[in-house]
Coordinates of C-alpha atoms in Angstrom, one line a residue:
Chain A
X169 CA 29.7 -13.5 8.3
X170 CA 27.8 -11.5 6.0
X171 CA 25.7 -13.5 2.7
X172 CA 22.8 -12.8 0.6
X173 CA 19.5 -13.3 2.3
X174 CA 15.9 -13.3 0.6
X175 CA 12.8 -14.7 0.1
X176 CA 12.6 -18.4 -0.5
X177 CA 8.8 -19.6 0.1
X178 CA 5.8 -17.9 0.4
X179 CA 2.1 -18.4 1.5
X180 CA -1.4 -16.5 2.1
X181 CA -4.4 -17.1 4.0
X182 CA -7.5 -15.3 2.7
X183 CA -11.0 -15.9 4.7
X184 CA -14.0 -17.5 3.1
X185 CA -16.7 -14.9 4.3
X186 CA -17.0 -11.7 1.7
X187 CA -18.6 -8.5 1.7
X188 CA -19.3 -7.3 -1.4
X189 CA -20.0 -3.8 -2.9
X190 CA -23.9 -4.6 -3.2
X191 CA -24.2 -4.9 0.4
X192 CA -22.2 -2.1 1.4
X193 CA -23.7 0.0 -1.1
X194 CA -27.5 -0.9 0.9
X195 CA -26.3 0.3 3.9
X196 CA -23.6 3.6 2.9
X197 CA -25.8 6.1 0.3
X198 CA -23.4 5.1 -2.4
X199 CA -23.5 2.8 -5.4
X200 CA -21.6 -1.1 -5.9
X201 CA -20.4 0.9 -9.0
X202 CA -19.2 3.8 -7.5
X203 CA -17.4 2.0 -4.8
X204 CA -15.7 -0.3 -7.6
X205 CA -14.7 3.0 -9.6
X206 CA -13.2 4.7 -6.3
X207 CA -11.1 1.4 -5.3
X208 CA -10.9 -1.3 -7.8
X209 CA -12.5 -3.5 -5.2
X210 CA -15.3 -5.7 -5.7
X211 CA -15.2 -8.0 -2.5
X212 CA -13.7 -7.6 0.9
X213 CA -12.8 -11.1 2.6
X214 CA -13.9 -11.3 6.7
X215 CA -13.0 -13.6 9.5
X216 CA -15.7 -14.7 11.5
X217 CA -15.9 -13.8 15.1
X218 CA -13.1 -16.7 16.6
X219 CA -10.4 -16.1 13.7
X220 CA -7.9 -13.4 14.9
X221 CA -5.3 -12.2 13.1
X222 CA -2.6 -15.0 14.8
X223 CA -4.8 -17.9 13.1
X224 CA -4.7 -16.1 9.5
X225 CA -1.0 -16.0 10.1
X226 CA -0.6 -19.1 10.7
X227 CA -2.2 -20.9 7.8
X228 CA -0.1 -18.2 5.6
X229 CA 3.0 -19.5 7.3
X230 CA 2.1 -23.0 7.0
X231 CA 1.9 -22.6 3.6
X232 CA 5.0 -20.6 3.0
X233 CA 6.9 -23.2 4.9
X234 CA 6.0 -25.9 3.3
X235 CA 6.6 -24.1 -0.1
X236 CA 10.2 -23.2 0.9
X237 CA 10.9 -26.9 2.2
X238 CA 11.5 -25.5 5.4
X239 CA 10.8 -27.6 8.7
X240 CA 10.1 -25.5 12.3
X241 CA 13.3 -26.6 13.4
X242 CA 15.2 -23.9 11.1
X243 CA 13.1 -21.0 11.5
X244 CA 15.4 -18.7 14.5
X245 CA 13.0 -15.5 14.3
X246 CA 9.4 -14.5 13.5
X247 CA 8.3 -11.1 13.2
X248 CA 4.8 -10.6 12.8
X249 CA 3.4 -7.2 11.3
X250 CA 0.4 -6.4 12.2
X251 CA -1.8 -3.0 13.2
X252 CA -4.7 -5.5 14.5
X253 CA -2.5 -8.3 17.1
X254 CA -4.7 -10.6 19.5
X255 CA -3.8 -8.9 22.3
X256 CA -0.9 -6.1 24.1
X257 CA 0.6 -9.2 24.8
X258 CA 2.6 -11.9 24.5
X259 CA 3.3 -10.8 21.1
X260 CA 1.2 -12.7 18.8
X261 CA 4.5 -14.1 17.1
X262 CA 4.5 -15.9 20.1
X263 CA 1.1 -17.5 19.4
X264 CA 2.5 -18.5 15.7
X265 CA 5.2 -20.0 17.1
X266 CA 3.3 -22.1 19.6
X267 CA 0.3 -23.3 16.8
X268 CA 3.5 -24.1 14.0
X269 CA 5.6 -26.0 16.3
X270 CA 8.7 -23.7 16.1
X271 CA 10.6 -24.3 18.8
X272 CA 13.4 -21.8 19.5
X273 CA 13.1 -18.7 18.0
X274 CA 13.0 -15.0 18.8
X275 CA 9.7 -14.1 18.4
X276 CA 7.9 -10.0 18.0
X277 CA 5.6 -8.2 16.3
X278 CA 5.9 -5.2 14.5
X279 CA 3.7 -2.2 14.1
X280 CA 3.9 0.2 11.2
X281 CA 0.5 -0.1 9.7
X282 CA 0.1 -1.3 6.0
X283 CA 4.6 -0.6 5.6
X284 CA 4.8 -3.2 8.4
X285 CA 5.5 -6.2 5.7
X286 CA 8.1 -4.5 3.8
X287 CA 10.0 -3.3 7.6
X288 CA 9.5 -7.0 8.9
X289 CA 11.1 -8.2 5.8
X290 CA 14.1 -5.7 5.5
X291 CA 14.9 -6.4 9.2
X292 CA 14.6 -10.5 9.2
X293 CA 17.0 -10.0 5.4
X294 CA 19.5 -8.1 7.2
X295 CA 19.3 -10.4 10.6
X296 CA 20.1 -13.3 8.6
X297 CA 22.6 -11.6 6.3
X298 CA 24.2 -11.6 9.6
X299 CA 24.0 -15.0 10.9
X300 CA 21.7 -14.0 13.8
X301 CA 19.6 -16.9 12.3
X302 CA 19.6 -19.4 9.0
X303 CA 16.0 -18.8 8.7
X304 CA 13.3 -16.2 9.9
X305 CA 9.5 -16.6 9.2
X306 CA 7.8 -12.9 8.4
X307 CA 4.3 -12.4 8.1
X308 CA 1.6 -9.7 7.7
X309 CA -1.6 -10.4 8.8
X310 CA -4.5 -7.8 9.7
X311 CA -8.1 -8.8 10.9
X312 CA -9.6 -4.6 10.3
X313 CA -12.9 -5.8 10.2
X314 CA -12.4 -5.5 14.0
X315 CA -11.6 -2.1 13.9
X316 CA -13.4 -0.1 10.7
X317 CA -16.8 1.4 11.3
X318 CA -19.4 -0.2 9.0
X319 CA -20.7 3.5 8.6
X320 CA -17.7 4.9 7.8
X321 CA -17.5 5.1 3.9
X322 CA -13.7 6.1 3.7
X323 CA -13.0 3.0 5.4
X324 CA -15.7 0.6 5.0
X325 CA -15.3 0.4 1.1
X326 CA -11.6 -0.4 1.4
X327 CA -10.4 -2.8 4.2
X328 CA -10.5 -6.6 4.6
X329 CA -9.0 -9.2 6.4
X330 CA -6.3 -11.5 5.3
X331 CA -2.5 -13.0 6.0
X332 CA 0.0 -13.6 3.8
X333 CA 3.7 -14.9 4.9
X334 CA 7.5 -15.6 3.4
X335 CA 10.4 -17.7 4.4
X336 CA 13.4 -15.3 4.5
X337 CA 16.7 -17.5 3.9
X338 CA 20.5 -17.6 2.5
X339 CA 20.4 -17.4 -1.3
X340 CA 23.4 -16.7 -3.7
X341 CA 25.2 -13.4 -3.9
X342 CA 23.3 -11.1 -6.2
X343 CA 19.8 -12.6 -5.6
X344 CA 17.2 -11.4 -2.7
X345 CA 17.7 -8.3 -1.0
X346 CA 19.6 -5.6 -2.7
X347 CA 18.7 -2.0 -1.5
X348 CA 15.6 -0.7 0.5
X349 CA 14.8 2.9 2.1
X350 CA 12.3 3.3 4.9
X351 CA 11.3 5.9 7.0
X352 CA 8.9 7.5 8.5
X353 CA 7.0 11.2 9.1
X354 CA 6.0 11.2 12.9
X355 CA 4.3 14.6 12.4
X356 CA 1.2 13.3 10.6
X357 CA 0.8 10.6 12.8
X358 CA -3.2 11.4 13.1
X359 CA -4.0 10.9 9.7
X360 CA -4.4 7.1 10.2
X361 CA -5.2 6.1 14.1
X362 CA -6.2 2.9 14.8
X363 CA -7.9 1.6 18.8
X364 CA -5.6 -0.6 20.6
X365 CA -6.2 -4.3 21.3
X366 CA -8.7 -3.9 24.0
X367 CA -11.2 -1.9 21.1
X368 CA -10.6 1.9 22.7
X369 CA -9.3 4.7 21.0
X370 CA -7.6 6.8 23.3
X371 CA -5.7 9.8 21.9
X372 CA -2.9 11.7 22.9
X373 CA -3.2 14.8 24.7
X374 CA -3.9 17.9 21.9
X375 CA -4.5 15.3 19.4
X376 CA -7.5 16.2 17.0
X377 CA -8.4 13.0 16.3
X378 CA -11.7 11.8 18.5
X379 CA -11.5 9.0 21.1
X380 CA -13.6 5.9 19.8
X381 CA -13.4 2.4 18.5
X382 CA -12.8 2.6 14.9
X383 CA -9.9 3.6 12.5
X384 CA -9.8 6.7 12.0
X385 CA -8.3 7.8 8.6
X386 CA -7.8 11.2 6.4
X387 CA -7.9 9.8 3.0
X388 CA -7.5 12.9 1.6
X389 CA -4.0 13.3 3.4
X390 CA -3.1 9.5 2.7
X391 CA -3.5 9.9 -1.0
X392 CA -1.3 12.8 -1.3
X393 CA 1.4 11.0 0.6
X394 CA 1.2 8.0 -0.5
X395 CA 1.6 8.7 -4.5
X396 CA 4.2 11.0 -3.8
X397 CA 6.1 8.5 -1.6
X398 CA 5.9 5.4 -3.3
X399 CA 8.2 7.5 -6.2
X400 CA 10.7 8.8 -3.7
X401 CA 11.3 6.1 -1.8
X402 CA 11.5 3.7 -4.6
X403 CA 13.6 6.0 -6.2
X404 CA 16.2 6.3 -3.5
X405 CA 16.4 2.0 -3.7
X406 CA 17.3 2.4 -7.2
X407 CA 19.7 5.2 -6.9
X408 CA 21.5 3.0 -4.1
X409 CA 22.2 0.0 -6.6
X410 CA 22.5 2.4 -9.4
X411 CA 19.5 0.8 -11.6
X412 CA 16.8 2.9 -12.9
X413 CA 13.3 1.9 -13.2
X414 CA 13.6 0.7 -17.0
X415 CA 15.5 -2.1 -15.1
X416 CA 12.7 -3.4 -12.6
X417 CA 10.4 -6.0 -14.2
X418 CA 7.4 -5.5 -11.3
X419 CA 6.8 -3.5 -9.0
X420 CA 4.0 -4.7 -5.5
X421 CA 2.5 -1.9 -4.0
X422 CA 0.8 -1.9 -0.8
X423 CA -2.6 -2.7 -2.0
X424 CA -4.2 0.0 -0.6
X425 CA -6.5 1.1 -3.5
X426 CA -6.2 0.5 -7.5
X427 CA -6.5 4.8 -7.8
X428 CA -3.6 5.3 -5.4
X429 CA -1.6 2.4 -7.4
X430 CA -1.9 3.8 -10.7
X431 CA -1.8 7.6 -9.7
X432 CA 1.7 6.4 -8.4
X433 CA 2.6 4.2 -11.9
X434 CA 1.5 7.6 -13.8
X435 CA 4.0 9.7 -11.9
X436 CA 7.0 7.2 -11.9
X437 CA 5.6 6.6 -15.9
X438 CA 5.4 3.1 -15.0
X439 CA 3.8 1.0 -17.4
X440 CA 0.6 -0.9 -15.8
X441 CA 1.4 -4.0 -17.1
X442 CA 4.7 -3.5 -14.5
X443 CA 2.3 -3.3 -11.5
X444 CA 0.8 -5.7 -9.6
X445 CA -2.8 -4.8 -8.4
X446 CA -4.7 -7.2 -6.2
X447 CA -7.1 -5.9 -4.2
X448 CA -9.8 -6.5 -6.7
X449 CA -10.9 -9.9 -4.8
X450 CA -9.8 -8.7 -0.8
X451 CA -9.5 -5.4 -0.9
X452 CA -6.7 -3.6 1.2
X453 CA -5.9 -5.8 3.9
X454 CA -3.0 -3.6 5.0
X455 CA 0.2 -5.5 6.2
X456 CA -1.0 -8.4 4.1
X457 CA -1.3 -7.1 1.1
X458 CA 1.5 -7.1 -0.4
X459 CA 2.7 -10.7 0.8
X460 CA -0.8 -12.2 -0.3
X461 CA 0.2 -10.0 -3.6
X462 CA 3.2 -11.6 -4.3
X463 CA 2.3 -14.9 -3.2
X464 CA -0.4 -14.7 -5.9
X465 CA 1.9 -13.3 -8.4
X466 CA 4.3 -16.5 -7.6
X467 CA 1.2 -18.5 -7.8
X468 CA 0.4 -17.1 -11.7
X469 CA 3.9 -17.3 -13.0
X470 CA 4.5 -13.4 -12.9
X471 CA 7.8 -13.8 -11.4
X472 CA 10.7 -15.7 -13.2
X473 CA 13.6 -16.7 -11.5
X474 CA 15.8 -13.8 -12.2
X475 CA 13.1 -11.2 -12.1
X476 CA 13.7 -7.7 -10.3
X477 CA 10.8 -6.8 -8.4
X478 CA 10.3 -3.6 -5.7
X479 CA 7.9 -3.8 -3.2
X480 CA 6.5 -0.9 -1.7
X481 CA 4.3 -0.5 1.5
X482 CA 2.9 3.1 2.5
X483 CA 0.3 3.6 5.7
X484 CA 0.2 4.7 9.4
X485 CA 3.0 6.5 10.6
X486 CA 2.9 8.4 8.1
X487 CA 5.1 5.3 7.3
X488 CA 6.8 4.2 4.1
X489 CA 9.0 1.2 3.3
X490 CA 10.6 0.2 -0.2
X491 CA 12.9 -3.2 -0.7
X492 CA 14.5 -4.4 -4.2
X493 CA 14.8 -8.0 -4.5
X494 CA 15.9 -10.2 -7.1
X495 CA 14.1 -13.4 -6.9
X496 CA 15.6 -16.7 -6.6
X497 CA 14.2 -20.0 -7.4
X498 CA 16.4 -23.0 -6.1
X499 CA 15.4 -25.0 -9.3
X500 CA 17.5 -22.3 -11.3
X501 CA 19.4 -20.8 -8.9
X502 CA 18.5 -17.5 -9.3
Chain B
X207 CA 6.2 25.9 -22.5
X208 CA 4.0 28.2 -20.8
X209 CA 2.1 27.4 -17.2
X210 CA -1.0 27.2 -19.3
X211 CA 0.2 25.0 -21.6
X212 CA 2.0 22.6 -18.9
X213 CA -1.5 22.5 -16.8
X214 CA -3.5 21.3 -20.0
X215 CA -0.6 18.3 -20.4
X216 CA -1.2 17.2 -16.2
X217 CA -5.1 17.1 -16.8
X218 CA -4.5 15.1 -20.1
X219 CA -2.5 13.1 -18.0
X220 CA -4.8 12.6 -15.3
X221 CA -7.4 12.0 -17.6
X222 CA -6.0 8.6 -18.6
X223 CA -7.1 9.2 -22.3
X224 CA -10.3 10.6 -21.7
X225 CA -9.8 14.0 -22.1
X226 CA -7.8 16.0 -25.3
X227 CA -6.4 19.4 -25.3
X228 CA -9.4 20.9 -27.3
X229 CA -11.6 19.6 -24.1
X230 CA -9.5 21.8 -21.6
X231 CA -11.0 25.6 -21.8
X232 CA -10.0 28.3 -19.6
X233 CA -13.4 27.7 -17.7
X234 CA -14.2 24.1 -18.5
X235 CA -15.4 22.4 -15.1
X236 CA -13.1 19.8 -14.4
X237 CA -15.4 17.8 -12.4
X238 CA -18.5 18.5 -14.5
X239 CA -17.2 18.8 -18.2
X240 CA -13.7 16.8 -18.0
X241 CA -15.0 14.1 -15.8
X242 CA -12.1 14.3 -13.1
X243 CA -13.6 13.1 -9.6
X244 CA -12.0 13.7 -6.1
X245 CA -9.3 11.4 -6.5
X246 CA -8.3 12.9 -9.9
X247 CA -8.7 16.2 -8.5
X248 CA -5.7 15.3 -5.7
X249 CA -3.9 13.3 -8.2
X250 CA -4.0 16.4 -10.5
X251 CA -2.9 19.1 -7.0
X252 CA -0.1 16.5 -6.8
X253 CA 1.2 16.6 -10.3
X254 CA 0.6 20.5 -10.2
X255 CA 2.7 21.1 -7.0
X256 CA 5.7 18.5 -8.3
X257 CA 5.3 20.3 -11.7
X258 CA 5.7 24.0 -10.1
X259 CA 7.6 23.4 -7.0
X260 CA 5.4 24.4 -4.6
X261 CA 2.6 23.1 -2.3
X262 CA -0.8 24.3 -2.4
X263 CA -3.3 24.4 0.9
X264 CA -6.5 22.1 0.9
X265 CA -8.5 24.9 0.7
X266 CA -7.0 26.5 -2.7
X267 CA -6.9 22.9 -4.1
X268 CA -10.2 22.4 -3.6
X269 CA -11.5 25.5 -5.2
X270 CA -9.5 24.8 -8.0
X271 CA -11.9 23.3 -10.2
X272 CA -11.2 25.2 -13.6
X273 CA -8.1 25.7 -15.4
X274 CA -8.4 29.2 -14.9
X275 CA -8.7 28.6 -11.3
X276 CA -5.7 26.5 -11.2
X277 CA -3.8 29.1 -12.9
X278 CA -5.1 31.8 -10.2
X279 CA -3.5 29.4 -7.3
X280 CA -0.3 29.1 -9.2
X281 CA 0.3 32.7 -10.0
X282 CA -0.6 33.5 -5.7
X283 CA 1.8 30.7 -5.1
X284 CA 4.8 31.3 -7.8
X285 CA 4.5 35.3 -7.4
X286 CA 4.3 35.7 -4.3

């Protein structure tokens, strides 16, 4: 058996607590305008001390469930991408599972920084594509306020915390998933290094990167890759389906910064209004972004039934994930 | 188009509209005069290195900060 699988519901769970560019800018020697000019983001959303990424995720499923008019019963797998899980272990799939009631399904998480949303999705599309499962919930939630140093400028000004979640289920031939590409370059895995769980940083042996417990993050190596990689990988989706980028009505980028996002639209010559950008109210909140992205741009109308969107994720690894989809909406079918 | 010319049109690109072709001298600052900050500065070494086919180290991108200089890094890189 081998049908069409996509996105039918989505959700996203954004914290109430904010950290805006005026108080960063009292305690990093920089300006609220200066951060705004570098990133396009005004206010980072934070969990308080009890919320862990799990409990974001699960009020971003919730919602995406209900939107898909999908009961626990029917979900068969949940993958959970996430650079900041509650713990080594279980998985903290496991803990979604448990808080939404789900009772049988194969539960993991999945780590490949702020790409981890777009491989999560790819992997649950093609798993029920398959008839491993009639429904799969996947979900990107990150809690980096755990991890960034609030004296690190490169990091401090971007990240917040946030979840944001999709129902992946059967949908007509021609709609949902139609091509991705991802990959990854192992060699440059030190230019984004993140502590483990239990808040250390160890670092393998002849690593340069120093042991501690914050991210750690070469910005000027992550925008080099990631404006040049967004354009190749996306253009290898295209090339696979044989569409060209006059074709695609939006593009979601990982919302990693607005300069990254519209260095990248300049070099594909992709007109703004075709781009998504997000971060302007939570700033990057890595392997949520782009769920809590689209789930807002569902939320405004910016995706007709019909429409052909990319998504595109870029982070640790270095990692990099791309997936066409053509949206369906049950009302319309497609 | 020569490798002058095709520099001047990736700096009016970066420029998002701010900067014309009669801005861009041989020794105009790019920082300073043209108003490209850091992140223009990569996004510009990025364009430059897709533009000419090659890729530049940190430490010539970063003294790069002229069009003249910019043309000195391409000529080491494409001559040598």
């Amino acid at each position: 058996m081998c049908t069409a699988a996509g996105i039918i519901g989505t959700g996203a769970y954004l914290p109430e607590g904010v950290l805006t560019n005026e108080e960063l800018s009292r305690r990093l020697a920089v300006t609220p305008e200066w951060i705004f000019q570098q990133t396009g983001i005004a206010v980072r959303r934070i969990a308080p001390a009890g919320l862990l990424s799990s409990g974001m995720a699960v009020e971003a499923g919730r919602q995406a469930l209900e939107q898909a008019g999908t009961a626990p019963e029917e979900i068969g797998l949940i993958i959970m991408a996430s650079s900041t899980p509650d713990a080594g272990g279980p998985a903290t799939a496991a803990l979604i599972q448990q808080a939404l009631h789900i009772p049988q399904a194969m539960c993991f998480d999945l780590s490949a920084g702020c790409s981890g949303f777009v491989y999560a999705l790819a992997t649950a599309c093609h798993l029920v594509s398959s008839g491993f499962c009639a429904k799969a919930l996947v979900i990107g939630a990150d809690k980096f306020s755990r991890v960034v140093d609030p004296d690190d400028t490169a990091t401090a000004i971007l990240f917040g915390d946030g979840a944001g979640a999709v129902v992946v289920g059967q949908v007509p031939d021609g709609c949902g998933l139609l091509a991705s590409d991802m990959g990854c370059d192992g060699s440059r895995f030190e230019a984004v290094w993140l502590p483990g769980p239990e808040g250390s940083r160890p670092v393998p042996a002849g690593s340069t990167v120093k042991p501690g417990p914050f991210v750690h993050m070469d910005g000027y190596q992550v925008f080099r890759f990631s404006m040049r990689v967004i354009g190749e990988s996306v253009g290898r989706v295209l090339d696979r389906t044989g569409l060209t980028m006059a074709d695609v009505d939006l593009l979601i980028p990982h919302q990693a910064n607005r300069r990254i996002v519209e260095a990248a639209a300049r070099r594909l010559n992709l007109p703004m209004e075709k781009v998504i950008l997000d971060m302007e109210d939570c700033g990057n909140t890595s392997a949520a972004s782009i769920p809590i992205a689209l789930h807002h741009a569902v939320e405004r109308g910016r995706i007709p039934p019909g429409s052909l969107f990319l998504l595109a994720g870029f982070g640790a690894g270095l990692s990099w994930g791309s997936c066409l989809l053509r949206w369906y909406d049950p009302a319309t079918s497609c | 188009m020569t490798r002058e010319e095709k520099v001047k049109q990736l700096i009016i690109k970066v420029g998002e509209g701010k900067i014309t072709e009669d801005m861009i001298t041989l020794d105009a600052d790019l920082n300073k005069d043209l108003g490209l900050d850091s992140l223009a500065m990569v996004e510009l070494l990025v364009m430059t290195e897709d533009a000419f086919g090659i890729q530049a180290s940190k430490d010539d991108a970063q003294a790069a900060g002229t069009l003249r200089l910019t043309l000195a890094y391409l000529d080491k890189y494409l001559e040598a």
